[in-house]
Short mmCIF file of C-alpha atoms and ligand atoms in Angstrom, two decimals:
data_model
loop_
_atom_site.label_atom_id
_atom_site.label_comp_id
_atom_site.label_asym_id
_atom_site.label_seq_id
_atom_site.Cartn_x
_atom_site.Cartn_y
_atom_site.Cartn_z
CA MET A 1 79.08 -67.08 -66.37
CA ASP A 2 76.19 -66.46 -63.96
CA ILE A 3 73.36 -64.26 -65.12
CA VAL A 4 72.71 -61.33 -62.80
CA ASP A 5 69.09 -60.52 -62.02
CA LEU A 6 69.29 -56.73 -62.26
CA TRP A 7 65.98 -56.24 -60.53
CA THR A 8 67.31 -57.68 -57.26
CA CYS A 9 70.43 -55.46 -57.22
CA GLN A 10 71.06 -52.81 -54.56
CA GLU A 11 71.28 -49.09 -55.26
CA ASN A 12 74.77 -48.20 -56.48
CA GLN A 13 75.81 -51.83 -56.85
CA LEU A 14 78.54 -52.28 -59.44
CA ILE A 15 77.37 -54.59 -62.21
CA PHE A 16 78.44 -55.87 -65.56
CA ILE A 17 76.20 -56.87 -68.48
CA ASN A 18 76.48 -57.97 -72.08
CA GLY A 19 73.75 -57.11 -74.51
CA TRP A 20 72.53 -55.55 -77.73
CA ILE A 21 71.45 -51.95 -78.24
CA HIS A 22 67.70 -52.03 -78.74
CA ARG A 23 67.15 -48.28 -79.02
CA ILE A 24 69.33 -45.25 -78.68
CA ILE A 25 68.30 -41.76 -77.61
CA LYS A 26 70.68 -38.81 -77.52
CA ASP A 27 70.27 -35.39 -75.96
CA ASN A 28 72.94 -32.69 -75.67
CA LYS A 29 74.16 -33.98 -72.32
CA SER A 30 73.83 -37.76 -72.38
CA ILE A 31 73.26 -40.84 -74.45
CA PHE A 32 70.57 -43.28 -73.32
CA LEU A 33 70.99 -46.81 -74.56
CA MET A 34 68.19 -49.31 -74.14
CA VAL A 35 70.20 -52.52 -73.87
CA ARG A 36 68.65 -55.95 -74.35
CA ASP A 37 70.45 -58.63 -72.39
CA GLY A 38 67.91 -61.30 -73.38
CA GLN A 39 67.11 -62.04 -69.76
CA GLU A 40 64.86 -59.12 -68.90
CA LYS A 41 61.73 -60.34 -67.24
CA ALA A 42 58.77 -58.43 -68.60
CA ARG A 43 60.92 -55.48 -69.58
CA ASN A 44 62.31 -55.31 -73.04
CA ALA A 45 65.58 -53.64 -72.21
CA ILE A 46 67.48 -51.87 -69.45
CA GLN A 47 68.31 -48.19 -69.71
CA VAL A 48 72.05 -47.44 -69.68
CA VAL A 49 73.10 -43.82 -69.24
CA LEU A 50 76.33 -42.54 -70.77
CA ASN A 51 77.01 -39.09 -69.31
CA LYS A 52 78.92 -36.23 -70.91
CA HIS A 53 82.12 -37.06 -69.05
CA LEU A 54 82.12 -40.68 -70.23
CA ILE A 55 81.24 -39.68 -73.78
CA SER A 56 84.10 -37.22 -74.07
CA ASN A 57 86.66 -39.49 -72.39
CA SER A 58 85.59 -42.75 -73.93
CA VAL A 59 88.15 -44.70 -75.88
CA ILE A 60 85.46 -46.07 -78.19
CA ASN A 61 84.03 -44.38 -81.24
CA ILE A 62 80.61 -43.26 -79.97
CA SER A 63 79.21 -43.03 -83.50
CA LYS A 64 79.52 -46.82 -83.68
CA LEU A 65 76.87 -47.21 -81.01
CA ARG A 66 73.88 -48.10 -83.13
CA LYS A 67 70.79 -50.22 -83.00
CA GLU A 68 71.96 -53.87 -82.61
CA THR A 69 75.59 -53.09 -81.70
CA CYS A 70 76.65 -55.73 -79.18
CA VAL A 71 78.15 -54.08 -76.10
CA GLU A 72 79.71 -54.84 -72.75
CA ILE A 73 78.64 -52.43 -70.01
CA THR A 74 80.09 -51.83 -66.57
CA GLY A 75 78.21 -49.45 -64.30
CA HIS A 76 76.23 -48.73 -61.15
CA ILE A 77 72.60 -49.52 -60.54
CA ARG A 78 70.31 -46.56 -59.96
CA HIS A 79 66.65 -46.82 -59.08
CA ASN A 80 64.82 -44.25 -61.16
CA THR A 81 61.05 -44.19 -61.40
CA ILE A 82 61.14 -42.53 -64.82
CA ALA A 83 63.27 -45.27 -66.40
CA GLN A 84 61.48 -48.29 -67.89
CA GLY A 85 61.09 -50.86 -65.12
CA GLY A 86 62.21 -48.28 -62.52
CA LEU A 87 65.89 -49.07 -62.96
CA GLU A 88 68.87 -47.85 -64.95
CA ILE A 89 72.62 -48.35 -65.13
CA LEU A 90 74.98 -45.39 -64.85
CA CYS A 91 77.70 -46.53 -67.20
CA THR A 92 81.35 -46.23 -66.15
CA ARG A 93 82.84 -48.26 -69.00
CA ILE A 94 81.54 -49.40 -72.36
CA LYS A 95 83.15 -51.76 -74.84
CA ILE A 96 81.96 -52.69 -78.31
CA ILE A 97 81.90 -56.47 -78.78
CA GLY A 98 80.23 -56.64 -82.19
CA GLU A 99 79.62 -53.70 -84.48
CA ALA A 100 76.30 -53.37 -86.29
CA GLU A 101 75.77 -52.02 -89.75
CA PRO A 102 73.24 -49.16 -89.94
CA LEU A 103 69.73 -50.61 -89.69
CA GLU A 104 66.96 -48.09 -90.20
CA LYS A 105 63.96 -50.31 -90.63
CA ILE A 106 63.70 -54.07 -90.28
CA GLU A 107 61.87 -55.46 -93.27
CA ASP A 108 59.30 -58.18 -93.01
CA LYS A 109 61.38 -60.75 -94.84
CA ASN A 110 64.18 -60.37 -92.29
CA ARG A 111 62.57 -62.68 -89.78
CA HIS A 112 65.96 -63.37 -88.16
CA LEU A 113 66.13 -59.68 -87.21
CA ILE A 114 62.43 -59.22 -86.44
CA LEU A 115 62.68 -61.85 -83.75
CA ARG A 116 64.83 -59.44 -81.73
CA GLU A 117 61.89 -57.03 -81.59
CA ASP A 118 59.66 -56.80 -78.52
CA ARG A 119 56.57 -58.58 -79.74
CA LEU A 120 58.18 -61.65 -81.26
CA THR A 121 60.64 -61.98 -78.38
CA MET A 122 57.71 -62.07 -75.97
CA VAL A 123 55.94 -64.69 -78.08
CA LEU A 124 59.05 -66.87 -78.23
CA LYS A 125 59.51 -66.62 -74.48
CA LEU A 126 55.84 -67.55 -74.08
CA GLN A 127 56.39 -70.65 -76.21
CA HIS A 128 58.99 -71.65 -73.65
CA PHE A 129 56.59 -71.13 -70.74
CA VAL A 130 53.72 -73.01 -72.41
CA LYS A 131 55.99 -76.02 -72.99
CA LYS A 132 57.29 -75.78 -69.42
CA TYR A 133 53.79 -75.99 -67.93
CA VAL A 134 52.60 -78.60 -70.43
CA ARG A 135 55.50 -80.77 -69.28
CA GLU A 136 54.76 -80.02 -65.64
CA PHE A 137 51.15 -81.10 -66.10
CA PHE A 138 51.99 -84.35 -67.87
CA ASP A 139 54.76 -85.09 -65.40
CA GLY A 140 52.32 -84.64 -62.51
CA ASN A 141 49.96 -87.12 -64.18
CA ARG A 142 52.53 -89.89 -64.62
CA PHE A 143 53.18 -89.45 -68.35
CA TYR A 144 56.46 -90.20 -70.09
CA GLU A 145 57.71 -87.83 -72.79
CA VAL A 146 58.79 -89.72 -75.90
CA THR A 147 60.22 -88.86 -79.30
CA PRO A 148 58.67 -90.81 -82.18
CA PRO A 149 60.14 -90.28 -85.66
CA THR A 150 58.78 -87.56 -87.92
CA ILE A 151 59.77 -89.43 -91.10
CA THR A 152 57.00 -91.91 -91.81
CA GLN A 153 54.99 -93.85 -94.37
CA GLN A 154 51.64 -93.23 -92.76
CA SER A 155 49.15 -90.42 -93.18
CA PRO A 156 46.88 -90.51 -90.13
CA GLU A 157 45.02 -87.36 -91.14
CA GLY A 158 44.31 -88.25 -94.78
CA ASN A 159 46.25 -88.13 -98.02
CA ASP A 160 45.49 -84.62 -99.16
CA ASP A 161 48.11 -82.61 -97.37
CA ILE A 162 51.29 -84.61 -96.93
CA PHE A 163 54.82 -83.56 -97.80
CA LYS A 164 56.40 -86.43 -99.72
CA PHE A 165 60.08 -86.91 -100.36
CA ASP A 166 62.61 -89.56 -101.34
CA TYR A 167 64.11 -91.52 -98.49
CA PHE A 168 66.78 -93.64 -100.12
CA GLU A 169 64.77 -95.93 -102.45
CA GLU A 170 61.40 -95.21 -100.87
CA ARG A 171 58.84 -92.46 -101.15
CA VAL A 172 57.97 -91.34 -97.61
CA SER A 173 56.40 -88.36 -95.89
CA LEU A 174 56.85 -85.92 -93.04
CA THR A 175 54.52 -86.78 -90.21
CA GLN A 176 51.09 -85.15 -89.88
CA SER A 177 50.81 -86.39 -86.30
CA SER A 178 52.78 -88.60 -83.90
CA GLN A 179 49.58 -90.17 -82.60
CA LEU A 180 49.94 -93.59 -84.22
CA TYR A 181 53.43 -94.10 -82.81
CA LEU A 182 52.32 -92.85 -79.40
CA GLU A 183 49.54 -95.44 -79.37
CA THR A 184 52.03 -98.25 -79.98
CA MET A 185 53.94 -97.16 -76.87
CA LEU A 186 50.98 -97.49 -74.50
CA PRO A 187 51.55 -101.16 -73.63
CA ALA A 188 55.07 -100.19 -72.57
CA MET A 189 54.29 -96.99 -70.63
CA LYS A 190 50.49 -96.56 -70.29
CA ARG A 191 50.63 -92.76 -70.63
CA VAL A 192 52.85 -90.99 -73.14
CA TYR A 193 53.15 -87.60 -74.78
CA SER A 194 55.34 -85.83 -77.30
CA ILE A 195 56.07 -82.24 -78.33
CA LEU A 196 57.27 -82.47 -81.92
CA PRO A 197 56.75 -80.79 -85.28
CA SER A 198 53.92 -81.99 -87.50
CA TYR A 199 53.61 -81.06 -91.16
CA ARG A 200 50.65 -80.26 -93.39
CA ALA A 201 51.09 -79.38 -97.04
CA GLU A 202 47.82 -77.51 -97.19
CA LYS A 203 47.49 -74.37 -99.19
CA ASN A 204 45.33 -72.73 -96.63
CA TYR A 205 45.06 -68.98 -96.39
CA THR A 206 43.44 -68.83 -92.96
CA ARG A 207 45.06 -67.08 -90.03
CA ARG A 208 45.42 -70.38 -88.14
CA HIS A 209 47.25 -72.68 -90.56
CA LEU A 210 50.95 -73.40 -90.86
CA CYS A 211 52.76 -76.04 -92.91
CA GLU A 212 54.92 -76.90 -89.90
CA PHE A 213 53.62 -76.57 -86.36
CA THR A 214 54.54 -77.75 -82.87
CA HIS A 215 52.22 -80.59 -82.03
CA ILE A 216 51.63 -81.44 -78.38
CA GLU A 217 50.10 -84.92 -78.38
CA ALA A 218 49.09 -87.30 -75.61
CA GLU A 219 47.77 -90.87 -75.43
CA MET A 220 46.33 -92.65 -72.43
CA ALA A 221 45.39 -96.28 -71.86
CA PHE A 222 42.32 -97.21 -69.80
CA ILE A 223 40.26 -94.05 -70.02
CA ASP A 224 36.75 -93.55 -71.32
CA PHE A 225 35.47 -90.66 -73.42
CA ASN A 226 34.14 -88.65 -70.50
CA GLN A 227 37.43 -88.99 -68.62
CA LEU A 228 39.29 -87.88 -71.74
CA ILE A 229 37.24 -84.68 -71.93
CA ILE A 230 37.69 -83.94 -68.23
CA PHE A 231 41.43 -84.54 -68.60
CA ILE A 232 41.65 -82.07 -71.51
CA GLU A 233 39.71 -79.48 -69.51
CA LYS A 234 42.09 -79.84 -66.54
CA PHE A 235 45.09 -79.64 -68.86
CA ILE A 236 44.00 -76.35 -70.48
CA CYS A 237 43.04 -74.80 -67.13
CA PHE A 238 46.34 -75.87 -65.52
CA VAL A 239 48.54 -74.48 -68.29
CA THR A 240 46.74 -71.12 -68.58
CA THR A 241 46.53 -70.70 -64.78
CA LYS A 242 50.26 -71.38 -64.40
CA LEU A 243 51.05 -68.92 -67.18
CA MET A 244 49.16 -66.24 -65.28
CA GLU A 245 50.72 -67.13 -61.92
CA ASN A 246 54.22 -66.66 -63.23
CA GLU A 247 54.99 -62.91 -63.15
CA GLU A 248 57.13 -63.04 -66.26
CA SER A 249 54.73 -64.94 -68.56
CA LYS A 250 51.76 -63.02 -67.13
CA ASN A 251 53.45 -59.76 -68.07
CA TYR A 252 54.04 -60.83 -71.66
CA ILE A 253 50.48 -62.11 -72.03
CA LEU A 254 48.92 -58.95 -70.64
CA LYS A 255 51.10 -56.77 -72.84
CA LEU A 256 49.90 -58.67 -75.91
CA ASN A 257 46.32 -59.27 -74.79
CA PRO A 258 45.26 -57.15 -71.80
CA GLU A 259 41.89 -58.94 -71.69
CA PHE A 260 43.29 -62.43 -71.12
CA LYS A 261 42.10 -64.49 -68.15
CA PRO A 262 43.02 -68.13 -67.46
CA PHE A 263 40.36 -70.60 -68.56
CA THR A 264 38.23 -72.09 -65.81
CA GLU A 265 36.11 -75.24 -65.54
CA PRO A 266 33.53 -76.18 -66.65
CA PHE A 267 33.78 -75.66 -70.40
CA VAL A 268 30.60 -75.89 -72.48
CA ARG A 269 29.92 -79.33 -74.00
CA MET A 270 27.95 -79.56 -77.21
CA LYS A 271 27.39 -82.53 -79.51
CA TYR A 272 28.16 -81.79 -83.16
CA SER A 273 24.46 -82.36 -84.02
CA ASP A 274 23.51 -79.80 -81.34
CA ALA A 275 26.12 -77.35 -82.61
CA ILE A 276 24.39 -77.46 -86.02
CA LYS A 277 21.05 -76.75 -84.33
CA PHE A 278 22.66 -74.04 -82.18
CA LEU A 279 23.96 -72.20 -85.26
CA ASN A 280 20.58 -72.27 -86.97
CA LYS A 281 18.69 -71.30 -83.82
CA ASN A 282 20.97 -68.29 -83.35
CA GLU A 283 20.46 -67.31 -86.99
CA ILE A 284 24.10 -67.89 -87.89
CA HIS A 285 23.80 -68.99 -91.48
CA TYR A 286 26.32 -70.50 -93.80
CA LYS A 287 27.40 -67.99 -96.45
CA ASN A 288 28.18 -69.24 -99.93
CA ASN A 289 28.48 -66.99 -103.02
CA ASN A 290 26.51 -64.22 -101.33
CA THR A 291 23.63 -66.51 -100.46
CA TYR A 292 22.89 -67.68 -96.96
CA LYS A 293 21.69 -71.16 -96.10
CA LEU A 294 20.96 -73.19 -93.02
CA PHE A 295 23.59 -75.54 -91.63
CA THR A 296 22.81 -79.21 -92.14
CA TYR A 297 24.18 -82.34 -90.47
CA GLY A 298 27.51 -83.34 -92.06
CA MET A 299 28.65 -79.82 -92.92
CA ASP A 300 32.04 -78.62 -91.74
CA ILE A 301 31.80 -75.80 -89.19
CA GLU A 302 34.46 -73.38 -90.46
CA ASP A 303 36.51 -71.29 -88.07
CA LYS A 304 34.46 -68.11 -88.46
CA TYR A 305 31.34 -70.02 -87.36
CA GLU A 306 33.24 -71.65 -84.51
CA ARG A 307 34.12 -68.16 -83.30
CA LYS A 308 30.48 -67.11 -83.51
CA ILE A 309 29.57 -69.98 -81.19
CA LEU A 310 32.31 -68.81 -78.80
CA ASP A 311 31.05 -65.22 -78.94
CA ILE A 312 27.64 -66.38 -77.79
CA VAL A 313 28.58 -68.86 -75.07
CA LYS A 314 31.61 -66.86 -73.84
CA LYS A 315 33.42 -69.97 -72.56
CA PRO A 316 35.67 -72.59 -74.15
CA VAL A 317 33.51 -75.10 -76.03
CA PHE A 318 33.91 -78.83 -76.55
CA ILE A 319 32.20 -80.05 -79.70
CA THR A 320 31.79 -83.81 -79.51
CA HIS A 321 30.45 -86.82 -81.43
CA PHE A 322 31.36 -85.79 -84.98
CA PRO A 323 29.94 -87.94 -87.79
CA ILE A 324 32.25 -90.71 -89.01
CA SER A 325 32.74 -88.93 -92.35
CA MET A 326 34.31 -85.93 -90.59
CA LYS A 327 36.96 -87.74 -88.56
CA SER A 328 39.99 -89.90 -89.32
CA PHE A 329 39.87 -93.68 -89.62
CA TYR A 330 41.06 -94.34 -86.07
CA ALA A 331 38.18 -92.62 -84.21
CA ASP A 332 36.05 -95.07 -82.22
CA GLY A 333 32.27 -94.82 -81.90
CA ASN A 334 29.16 -96.38 -83.40
CA SER A 335 28.12 -96.77 -87.04
CA LYS A 336 27.16 -93.09 -87.27
CA GLU A 337 29.04 -91.00 -84.75
CA THR A 338 32.56 -91.01 -83.34
CA LEU A 339 33.70 -90.51 -79.77
CA SER A 340 35.63 -87.45 -80.84
CA VAL A 341 36.11 -83.96 -79.48
CA ASP A 342 37.30 -80.59 -80.76
CA LEU A 343 38.08 -77.85 -78.27
CA LEU A 344 37.24 -74.32 -79.39
CA LEU A 345 39.05 -71.44 -77.67
CA PRO A 346 38.43 -67.70 -78.06
CA ASN A 347 40.03 -65.77 -80.94
CA VAL A 348 40.79 -68.95 -82.89
CA GLY A 349 38.15 -71.68 -82.78
CA GLU A 350 39.52 -75.22 -82.87
CA VAL A 351 42.86 -75.52 -81.06
CA LEU A 352 42.69 -79.16 -80.01
CA SER A 353 41.26 -82.34 -81.35
CA GLY A 354 41.04 -85.78 -79.75
CA SER A 355 39.14 -89.03 -79.69
CA MET A 356 38.81 -92.53 -78.37
CA ARG A 357 40.68 -94.89 -80.68
CA ILE A 358 39.28 -98.05 -82.28
CA TRP A 359 40.92 -100.82 -80.28
CA ASN A 360 39.38 -103.86 -81.95
CA LYS A 361 41.57 -105.19 -84.76
CA ASP A 362 38.84 -106.32 -87.17
CA GLU A 363 36.88 -103.14 -86.74
CA LEU A 364 40.00 -101.10 -87.43
CA ILE A 365 40.87 -103.03 -90.59
CA LYS A 366 37.27 -102.71 -91.81
CA ARG A 367 37.35 -98.93 -91.31
CA MET A 368 40.71 -98.69 -93.09
CA GLU A 369 39.40 -100.68 -96.03
CA GLN A 370 36.28 -98.52 -96.23
CA GLN A 371 38.60 -95.54 -96.54
CA ASN A 372 40.78 -97.25 -99.19
CA MET A 373 43.86 -97.07 -97.02
CA ASN A 374 46.96 -99.12 -97.71
CA VAL A 375 46.92 -101.49 -94.73
CA LYS A 376 50.52 -102.52 -95.43
CA TYR A 377 51.87 -99.24 -94.02
CA TYR A 378 49.94 -99.62 -90.77
CA GLN A 379 51.12 -103.05 -89.64
CA MET A 380 52.54 -101.78 -86.35
CA TYR A 381 49.25 -99.99 -85.66
CA ILE A 382 47.23 -103.13 -86.39
CA ASP A 383 49.63 -105.25 -84.36
CA GLN A 384 48.90 -103.15 -81.33
CA ARG A 385 45.32 -104.42 -81.59
CA LYS A 386 46.63 -107.96 -82.04
CA TYR A 387 48.82 -108.20 -78.95
CA GLY A 388 46.94 -107.16 -75.83
CA SER A 389 44.74 -104.32 -77.00
CA CYS A 390 43.03 -102.00 -74.51
CA PRO A 391 40.60 -99.06 -74.57
CA HIS A 392 42.48 -95.81 -75.03
CA GLY A 393 42.25 -92.26 -76.29
CA GLY A 394 44.22 -89.09 -76.74
CA PHE A 395 44.47 -85.68 -78.28
CA GLY A 396 46.67 -83.23 -80.17
CA ILE A 397 46.95 -79.49 -79.72
CA GLY A 398 48.97 -77.03 -81.79
CA LEU A 399 51.24 -74.91 -79.60
CA GLU A 400 51.03 -71.95 -82.00
CA ARG A 401 47.23 -72.10 -82.11
CA LEU A 402 47.05 -72.15 -78.34
CA LEU A 403 49.32 -69.10 -78.26
CA LEU A 404 47.17 -67.39 -80.88
CA SER A 405 44.18 -67.81 -78.62
CA ILE A 406 46.06 -66.55 -75.55
CA THR A 407 47.71 -63.55 -77.25
CA ASN A 408 44.94 -62.69 -79.76
CA LEU A 409 47.58 -61.64 -82.30
CA ASP A 410 46.59 -61.22 -85.96
CA SER A 411 47.83 -64.53 -87.25
CA ILE A 412 49.42 -67.82 -86.27
CA LYS A 413 52.48 -66.59 -88.18
CA ASP A 414 53.03 -64.13 -85.32
CA CYS A 415 53.19 -67.07 -82.91
CA CYS A 416 56.34 -68.82 -84.14
CA PRO A 417 59.90 -67.80 -84.99
CA TYR A 418 60.05 -68.84 -88.65
CA PRO A 419 56.58 -69.54 -90.06
CA ARG A 420 56.31 -72.14 -92.76
CA SER A 421 53.38 -71.50 -95.03
CA HIS A 422 53.02 -71.71 -98.78
CA ASP A 423 52.80 -67.93 -99.17
CA GLN A 424 55.78 -67.22 -96.91
CA HIS A 425 59.36 -66.64 -98.01
CA LEU A 426 61.61 -69.42 -96.61
CA VAL A 427 64.23 -67.98 -94.26
O1 LIG B 1 42.90 -82.01 -85.82
P1 LIG B 1 44.25 -82.55 -86.10
O2 LIG B 1 44.61 -82.75 -87.52
O3 LIG B 1 44.35 -83.93 -85.29
C1 LIG B 1 45.41 -84.77 -85.32
O4 LIG B 1 46.42 -84.62 -85.95
C2 LIG B 1 45.29 -85.88 -84.33
N1 LIG B 1 46.08 -87.02 -84.82
C3 LIG B 1 45.78 -85.41 -83.00
C4 LIG B 1 45.74 -86.47 -81.93
O5 LIG B 1 44.67 -86.90 -81.55
N2 LIG B 1 46.90 -86.87 -81.42
O6 LIG B 1 45.33 -81.64 -85.42
C5 LIG B 1 45.33 -81.43 -84.02
C6 LIG B 1 45.66 -79.99 -83.70
C7 LIG B 1 44.63 -78.99 -84.24
O7 LIG B 1 43.54 -78.85 -83.36
C8 LIG B 1 45.47 -77.73 -84.31
O8 LIG B 1 45.65 -77.12 -83.05
C9 LIG B 1 46.81 -78.26 -84.75
O9 LIG B 1 46.87 -79.62 -84.35
N3 LIG B 1 46.92 -78.15 -86.21
C10 LIG B 1 47.52 -77.13 -86.83
N4 LIG B 1 48.13 -76.02 -86.36
C11 LIG B 1 48.65 -75.16 -87.26
N5 LIG B 1 48.60 -75.35 -88.60
C12 LIG B 1 47.99 -76.45 -89.12
N6 LIG B 1 47.99 -76.63 -90.45
C13 LIG B 1 47.43 -77.40 -88.22
N7 LIG B 1 46.79 -78.57 -88.38
C14 LIG B 1 46.49 -79.00 -87.15
#
């Protein structure tokens, strides 16, 4: 059945909707139902008015109209400036499709019910829009979307945080990143991307970590490091500009974060070694057991310090050229520094990480051996360097982290339907 856009209807037009009662208000003359039909753009629900006449003549049991009752409404459109969104439906017929048990308060563990509430519904709709514009951007830049497997034997981001499980007779893991598979597809398609879950078994209590997240990853053949950074900048600006050009997504974003503005070029570029100097120069010291010390080369810049950098420069920041010890085995560079980049965005810190990839076979094997990796599981990755290798690079960005930056909600757990984290009840 076609979905009617109520906001284009004429005064008095007869319409018909299905939906769920979001709120219910009664006075001594009428009943006002706020009905969610799931398709409201920027409004949470449409007001449906049941007048005295309808209430007294209705064949249905009015007391069964409760929060979450599923109803079928027939009625006439009335423009009313007092109603939410300036529109309401004067109901002429109401039918109960699905009764709802009394529901006073939705508890936190009932995620399946919470996601009907305004805030989470807006976030879920925003996930849709982010993916839409991510796809539009990649499509416009001649990328192919691919679907590598998420069951794997590799651990591109280190061995500490992988979920292992039995796969017939073998011990395998859930992917931490699709990057390695994407790289193997370059000789076939030159530019590829994927939007798939990645998994990290880290027991991390920060507001930006999940055990399962939506990883947007891209790989490109024949680019250099500078082009990679420019590409990432264009990508972030495109997606956030499009989100703010679309009335519906703009409305959700501004309801959640009234301060939000799309990101604009140029972002600040800072080498990791300069970021260390920047922190010390601005008297941002590393706090450990109530003592403060200076940052030194090789130290991890935790998220709270990343946010301090953002507070000062007031623009998205690229931190580049991390030391070899801080990046995964595949990152290209010289004997000291890698051609790697982290993008820091407001409210979060790191949302994206990318690099040029080692494309020489012997160099790659040497790096893997230095890191005590089991080369046997990476044969396809090594083979790519054996049969027509080429310079290439790419990046990965967590959809939920990007949304956390855009919406400035409390935690990444507010940016997905069913968060997976070690302190969260599985629903
Ligand atoms: O920095 P990460 O671990 O890099 C990679 O996985 C690369 N292989 C990506 C690539 O180059 N194709 O992760 C990349 C991004 C992070 O910046 C972050 O946005 C997100 O993935 N991410 C997480 N999001 C939520 N919870 C976690 N535990 C995350 N770990 C990474």
